[in-house]
DNA sequence: AGAATAGAGAACATTAAGAGAACTTTCAAG
DNA sequence: CTTGAAAGTTCTCTTAATGTTCTCTATTCT
């Protein structure tokens, strides 16, 4: 169980290594977390070593290395934001992503997307999308819709002024389709997506 | 049987831990449930301990732990494949996806992408990408690269025949960039992405 | 009225954070 | 190879923050 300062220290080390490729000096850590004493930093680092997050080559300059902490599955260190042309920018407050907690919600299911119909919204062939089971949706939401009780499709929803339902693919090569409301049954609404390379 | 305030306290602790991965301080609980007195919070927490909902490491900061099963979370029913114009097609071998085990691998970290430079590969502004720490990559892989030891960027990698390194954005509006090999340090390789709507 | 619940806040004990001195080791410039 | 500055290590001391234990007051419900 890390203390606040220890966690802050670990986070700084991770971001530093991601940005520089080598470990920080104690002095740099001190400045990074906003204190002055190298001795104090050393104490925090030692705690991280004891807790298994970090390895230390004793005495060597920049001798810290990150260790794979084999704790709970699905916890991934979150470093911050990456924008082209800048170093990775740390975000205080959040230092880990919990995959189980990332998609929280009631009544969800997952499907694998086949085809390119939503490619312009960044949903590619093979992606897995997380859907929240619902039978209604607002304009603009992306839904899993069942058409004529036989075809399922993932499209953006629009209720037209004429009382019809339009299902809009995110792909210039495809045309939106118009349906009578009773033809279309909404099965759920898109709440997330994930992809593995 | 918990009182209203005790339930409120328990709920706050659950949400806090789910969001942060560690327990709140009494002061934070107090603010969270809208009161001022740490002493009162302590009384509620003690009641939760007595009722078996929570464990406490005496005296330690952030020493609370939930006694609930947290391991089962993160399973989402997997219905199969959805292709426009067909029913959802069940895949017999798999009926659940396990979020904690979705990204398995050594030395991973996550960053939030800022900007549209990879938009044509389905990585949008705000997406979170999972990176596996490595210092080498093959042609075609998407990497976090450190340029001149100061800029970090997410681009597709290509080693040219001339021995140079090309970093290619997935965005027609942006140009690939050529670098000397010693200018570019590879920090990791893209292995996954996730997005929440 | 009496009991249960809620809240404030003082007082105290302990933990955690931080400064900085003193010492040892590493490392790079001569 | 030598040497001195810089880095890592080990301390002691101080302070700030947090958890713990009280007492007191108010409110609600039976």
XYZ file of C-alpha atoms (C1' of nucleotides) in Angstrom:
454
model
C 0.000 0.000 0.000
C 1.650 3.165 -1.200
C 1.366 6.540 0.446
C 0.404 9.604 -1.538
C 3.978 10.761 -1.970
C 5.166 7.323 -2.928
C 2.484 7.111 -5.574
C 3.425 10.532 -6.853
C 7.037 9.443 -7.015
C 6.223 6.269 -8.927
C 4.125 8.179 -11.379
C 6.861 10.695 -11.977
C 9.395 7.948 -12.597
C 7.133 6.242 -15.106
C 6.450 9.385 -17.076
C 10.103 10.406 -16.935
C 11.240 7.091 -18.334
C 8.575 7.196 -21.026
C 9.742 10.644 -22.040
C 13.478 10.131 -21.773
C 14.227 6.464 -22.026
C 16.336 6.469 -18.886
C 15.647 6.910 -15.214
C 15.614 10.232 -13.391
C 18.117 11.337 -10.760
C 16.866 11.728 -7.226
C 17.306 15.460 -7.573
C 15.101 15.447 -10.660
C 12.445 13.418 -8.906
C 12.539 15.872 -6.029
C 11.929 18.801 -8.366
C 9.323 16.796 -10.241
C 7.208 16.124 -7.184
C 7.855 19.503 -5.655
C 10.209 18.921 -2.755
C 13.858 19.741 -2.065
C 15.366 16.868 -0.151
C 17.143 14.070 -1.999
C 17.093 12.084 1.207
C 13.324 12.143 1.287
C 13.113 11.048 -2.336
C 15.434 8.199 -1.565
C 13.108 7.070 1.190
C 10.146 7.067 -1.209
C 12.088 5.192 -3.837
C 13.162 2.631 -1.278
C 9.526 2.097 -0.395
C 8.751 1.512 -4.075
C 11.571 -1.022 -4.234
C 10.212 -2.789 -1.171
C 6.737 -2.802 -2.658
C 8.048 -4.332 -5.875
C 7.302 -1.503 -8.268
C 10.898 -0.565 -8.947
C 14.345 -2.105 -8.977
C 17.449 -0.263 -7.981
C 21.056 -0.821 -8.943
C 22.619 0.248 -5.720
C 24.709 3.363 -5.868
C 24.584 3.742 -9.629
C 23.485 7.030 -11.063
C 20.055 6.746 -12.704
C 19.994 3.174 -11.512
C 16.222 2.781 -11.235
C 14.237 0.389 -13.397
C 10.533 -0.283 -13.504
C 9.308 -3.714 -12.583
C 6.233 -5.439 -13.810
C 4.035 -5.467 -10.765
C 2.047 -8.674 -11.050
C -0.858 -7.636 -8.955
C -4.447 -7.483 -10.057
C -5.098 -8.185 -13.709
C -6.492 -5.366 -15.747
C -4.695 -2.559 -13.988
C -2.576 -0.581 -16.433
C -0.385 2.386 -15.503
C -1.821 5.531 -16.994
C 0.884 8.032 -17.840
C -1.063 10.960 -19.178
C -1.577 12.572 -22.532
C 0.440 12.215 -25.695
C 0.209 14.977 -28.269
C 2.405 15.055 -31.353
C 5.373 17.301 -30.764
C 5.336 17.400 -27.000
C 6.575 15.211 -24.185
C 4.048 12.960 -22.569
C 2.230 15.122 -20.102
C 1.423 13.620 -16.730
C -2.061 14.000 -15.377
C -2.306 14.256 -11.646
C -5.202 12.509 -9.950
C -5.188 9.519 -12.220
C -2.305 7.095 -12.390
C -3.946 3.834 -13.301
C -6.616 2.564 -15.614
C -8.767 -0.223 -14.327
C -10.135 -2.142 -17.273
C -12.977 -3.738 -15.295
C -14.047 -0.306 -14.146
C -13.511 1.407 -17.459
C -16.774 0.119 -18.896
C -19.109 0.233 -15.974
C -22.808 0.137 -16.400
C -25.836 -2.026 -16.221
C -26.957 -4.461 -18.845
C -24.087 -4.342 -21.234
C -23.005 -6.719 -23.919
C -20.251 -6.872 -26.478
C -20.181 -7.643 -30.179
C -17.457 -7.799 -32.761
C -17.970 -5.442 -35.667
C -17.682 -6.861 -39.161
C -17.375 -4.407 -42.000
C -16.463 -0.788 -42.492
C -19.821 0.861 -42.084
C -18.736 2.936 -39.070
C -15.178 3.587 -40.130
C -15.452 7.365 -40.068
C -16.331 7.232 -36.408
C -13.197 5.277 -35.717
C -14.859 1.880 -35.515
C -12.968 -0.551 -37.687
C -13.640 -4.012 -38.973
C -12.845 -6.399 -36.131
C -13.308 -3.936 -33.294
C -15.268 -4.974 -30.269
C -17.972 -2.564 -29.239
C -19.650 -2.357 -25.865
C -23.387 -1.877 -26.032
C -25.760 -0.916 -23.271
C -29.079 -2.706 -23.578
C -31.862 -0.192 -24.103
C -34.892 0.018 -26.330
C -34.816 3.756 -26.892
C -32.163 6.159 -28.055
C -31.749 9.821 -28.839
C -30.868 11.362 -32.165
C -27.181 11.056 -32.879
C -26.572 8.040 -30.716
C -25.099 4.959 -32.300
C -27.347 1.963 -31.852
C -27.618 -1.710 -32.477
C -30.900 -1.909 -34.352
C -32.890 -4.914 -35.412
C -34.636 -4.344 -38.720
C -37.768 -6.320 -39.621
C -36.844 -8.675 -36.811
C -34.136 -10.269 -38.845
C -31.201 -8.012 -39.612
C -29.000 -6.482 -36.965
C -26.927 -3.424 -37.722
C -24.784 -0.818 -36.017
C -25.659 2.678 -37.187
C -26.222 6.219 -36.059
C -29.855 6.911 -35.261
C -32.026 9.778 -36.389
C -35.730 10.324 -35.963
C -36.881 12.382 -38.935
C -39.488 15.117 -38.834
C -41.762 12.877 -40.855
C -41.823 10.314 -38.102
C -39.517 7.919 -39.841
C -36.288 6.405 -38.599
C -33.056 6.970 -40.444
C -30.035 4.745 -39.864
C -26.845 6.464 -40.917
C -23.580 4.655 -41.547
C -20.326 6.491 -40.903
C -18.972 5.738 -44.338
C -19.246 8.014 -47.355
C -19.581 5.023 -49.633
C -22.790 3.917 -47.991
C -26.200 5.487 -47.971
C -28.418 6.199 -44.987
C -31.532 4.045 -44.908
C -35.084 5.105 -44.043
C -37.506 2.873 -42.175
C -40.936 2.932 -40.665
C -40.637 3.103 -36.875
C -42.255 -0.297 -36.451
C -39.610 -1.889 -38.645
C -36.805 -0.840 -36.347
C -36.248 -2.214 -32.890
C -33.437 -0.693 -30.892
C -31.427 -3.267 -29.002
C -28.857 -1.074 -27.395
C -26.673 1.989 -27.529
C -22.949 2.175 -28.161
C -21.032 3.082 -25.012
C -17.507 1.979 -25.767
C -15.108 0.200 -28.025
C -11.890 -1.716 -27.749
C -9.359 -3.051 -30.140
C -6.357 -5.299 -29.993
C -3.550 -5.131 -32.526
C -28.589 -2.927 9.272
C -26.952 0.277 8.189
C -28.262 3.741 8.788
C -28.639 6.211 5.953
C -25.377 7.947 6.693
C -23.499 4.698 7.009
C -24.824 3.544 3.665
C -23.897 6.841 2.115
C -20.418 6.454 3.542
C -20.053 2.915 2.237
C -21.227 3.979 -1.161
C -18.771 6.817 -1.291
C -15.925 4.517 -0.321
C -16.875 2.043 -3.034
C -16.993 4.673 -5.741
C -13.788 6.283 -4.550
C -11.876 3.034 -4.591
C -13.276 2.097 -7.987
C -12.127 5.407 -9.378
C -8.772 5.716 -7.712
C -7.620 2.261 -6.774
C -6.967 3.277 -3.200
C -9.042 4.280 -0.219
C -10.171 7.785 0.654
C -9.044 9.765 3.686
C -11.609 10.523 6.345
C -11.499 14.155 5.329
C -12.308 13.199 1.749
C -15.193 11.025 2.860
C -16.505 13.908 4.944
C -16.484 16.226 1.950
C -17.913 13.478 -0.219
C -20.948 12.925 1.940
C -21.339 16.569 2.792
C -20.291 16.893 6.401
C -17.349 18.521 8.152
C -16.348 16.372 11.070
C -13.685 13.715 10.651
C -14.772 12.327 13.986
C -18.261 11.647 12.700
C -16.914 9.967 9.604
C -14.762 7.785 11.787
C -17.836 6.690 13.700
C -19.601 5.704 10.467
C -16.566 3.875 9.200
C -16.267 2.030 12.498
C -19.866 0.924 12.110
C -19.041 -0.398 8.641
C -16.117 -2.295 10.100
C -18.344 -3.773 12.802
C -20.921 -4.734 10.201
C -18.269 -6.475 8.159
C -18.329 -4.327 5.067
C -14.925 -2.775 5.520
C -11.573 -3.564 7.031
C -9.319 -0.994 8.596
C -5.583 -0.940 9.070
C -5.482 0.892 12.334
C -3.912 4.307 12.266
C -2.613 4.103 8.724
C -3.583 6.771 6.253
C -5.974 5.480 3.599
C -6.085 2.224 5.522
C -9.602 1.147 4.558
C -10.314 -1.896 2.445
C -13.559 -3.298 1.134
C -14.285 -6.868 2.108
C -16.301 -7.513 -1.027
C -15.400 -9.720 -3.874
C -13.902 -7.496 -6.527
C -12.485 -10.265 -8.672
C -15.588 -11.195 -10.609
C -16.092 -7.800 -12.150
C -15.330 -6.980 -15.724
C -17.059 -9.864 -17.468
C -19.263 -8.739 -20.330
C -21.506 -11.084 -22.293
C -20.182 -11.511 -25.800
C -22.974 -12.016 -28.283
C -20.990 -12.562 -31.424
C -20.464 -10.674 -34.631
C -22.567 -7.905 -36.059
C -22.420 -7.253 -39.776
C -24.739 -4.872 -41.527
C -27.625 -6.759 -43.033
C -27.351 -9.944 -41.060
C -28.543 -11.131 -37.701
C -26.027 -11.065 -34.907
C -24.077 -14.223 -35.416
C -23.175 -16.081 -32.284
C -19.672 -17.419 -31.903
C -19.890 -20.716 -30.065
C -16.436 -20.817 -28.516
C -16.771 -17.524 -26.747
C -19.632 -16.203 -24.718
C -17.902 -13.657 -22.525
C -15.087 -11.205 -22.782
C -12.988 -10.606 -19.733
C -11.913 -7.018 -19.506
C -9.116 -7.614 -16.984
C -7.549 -10.176 -19.290
C -8.213 -8.438 -22.562
C -4.786 -6.829 -22.740
C -2.251 -9.315 -21.558
C 1.409 -8.670 -21.910
C 4.471 -7.405 -20.179
C 5.300 -3.832 -19.330
C 2.300 -2.029 -20.667
C 1.156 1.492 -20.089
C -1.692 3.646 -21.260
C -1.838 7.189 -22.596
C -4.615 9.388 -23.834
C -4.196 10.520 -27.419
C -4.533 14.209 -28.160
C -5.037 15.197 -31.759
C -6.129 13.612 -35.006
C -2.827 12.384 -36.357
C -3.888 8.717 -36.333
C -7.508 9.218 -37.264
C -7.400 7.065 -40.394
C -6.362 4.095 -38.323
C -9.388 4.577 -36.152
C -7.591 6.317 -33.295
C -9.478 9.449 -32.418
C -8.715 12.444 -30.293
C -9.324 11.400 -26.692
C -8.897 7.683 -27.215
C -6.792 5.756 -24.762
C -4.115 3.584 -26.295
C -2.326 0.684 -24.678
C 1.403 0.608 -25.323
C 3.813 -2.205 -24.702
C 7.228 -0.961 -23.615
C 9.833 -1.984 -26.170
C 12.789 -0.321 -27.825
C 12.483 -1.958 -31.219
C 9.662 -2.292 -33.692
C 9.022 -3.670 -37.130
C 7.956 -1.780 -40.209
C 4.304 -0.983 -40.118
C 3.912 -1.097 -36.373
C 2.566 1.945 -34.618
C 5.008 3.227 -32.029
C 5.465 5.806 -29.328
C 8.662 7.430 -30.531
C 10.835 9.942 -28.778
C 12.379 12.435 -31.195
C 15.584 14.235 -30.261
C 14.929 13.225 -26.680
C 12.262 15.811 -26.267
C 9.130 15.169 -28.287
C 6.951 12.111 -27.934
C 4.683 11.105 -30.753
C 2.457 8.259 -31.859
C 3.093 7.279 -35.474
C 3.487 4.374 -37.808
C 7.106 3.280 -38.190
C 9.041 2.602 -41.329
C 12.738 1.923 -41.814
C 13.619 3.223 -45.267
C 16.040 1.597 -47.649
C 18.403 4.521 -47.123
C 18.713 3.651 -43.461
C 16.495 6.458 -42.281
C 13.414 6.308 -40.104
C 10.092 7.519 -41.355
C 7.245 8.308 -38.975
C 3.928 8.243 -40.762
C 0.761 9.819 -39.422
C -2.562 8.255 -40.366
C -3.980 11.518 -41.581
C -3.929 12.751 -45.159
C -3.532 16.315 -43.978
C -0.216 15.542 -42.326
C 3.098 14.640 -43.865
C 5.344 11.747 -42.944
C 8.585 12.858 -41.306
C 12.080 11.543 -41.993
C 14.702 11.251 -39.271
C 18.165 9.954 -38.724
C 17.993 6.721 -36.744
C 19.844 8.276 -33.808
C 17.214 10.981 -33.534
C 14.436 8.501 -32.897
C 14.065 6.358 -29.847
C 11.245 3.863 -29.755
C 9.555 3.737 -26.400
C 6.796 1.279 -27.081
C 4.462 -0.329 -29.556
C 0.720 0.067 -29.867
C -1.112 -3.048 -28.757
C -4.612 -1.821 -28.117
C -7.025 1.030 -27.791
C -10.183 1.825 -25.922
C -12.801 4.480 -26.060
C -15.828 5.471 -24.058
C -18.724 7.432 -25.458
C -39.726 11.326 27.735
C -36.437 8.166 25.816
C -33.759 6.142 22.160
C -31.578 6.374 17.919
C -29.355 9.161 14.513
C -26.723 12.995 12.865
C -23.253 16.367 13.240
C -19.554 19.653 15.234
C -15.352 20.040 16.980
C -11.618 19.687 20.648
C -7.732 16.921 22.182
C -4.470 13.550 21.531
C -1.489 9.858 19.230
C 0.519 8.277 15.281
C 1.803 8.393 10.537
C 3.612 10.628 6.714
C 6.039 14.399 4.687
C 9.912 17.175 4.440
C 14.555 19.528 5.433
C 19.076 19.015 5.536
C 23.660 17.419 7.321
C 27.129 13.925 6.823
C 28.932 10.258 4.542
C 30.011 6.994 0.568
C 30.178 5.936 -4.181
C 30.064 6.905 -9.070
C 31.590 9.038 -13.050
C 33.565 12.072 -16.171
C 37.198 15.536 -17.040
C 42.031 16.154 -16.788
C 45.090 6.857 -13.220
C 43.751 10.642 -10.352
C 40.539 13.618 -8.531
C 36.702 16.439 -7.490
C 31.992 17.417 -8.376
C 27.806 15.243 -8.461
C 24.927 11.483 -7.252
C 23.282 8.066 -4.056
C 22.755 6.652 0.860
C 21.963 7.065 5.730
C 20.881 9.648 9.519
C 18.326 12.803 12.797
C 15.118 16.314 13.585
C 10.791 18.997 12.773
C 6.390 19.811 11.115
C 1.998 18.844 8.960
C -1.656 15.822 8.209
C -4.409 12.006 9.449
C -6.704 8.779 12.363
C -8.722 8.116 16.892
C -11.320 9.135 20.924
C -14.043 12.175 23.337
C -17.888 15.292 24.795
C -21.561 18.154 23.557
C -25.735 19.522 20.839
C -29.623 19.022 17.779
C -33.082 16.433 15.421
C -36.196 12.712 14.433
C -39.055 8.933 15.564
C -41.664 5.920 18.629
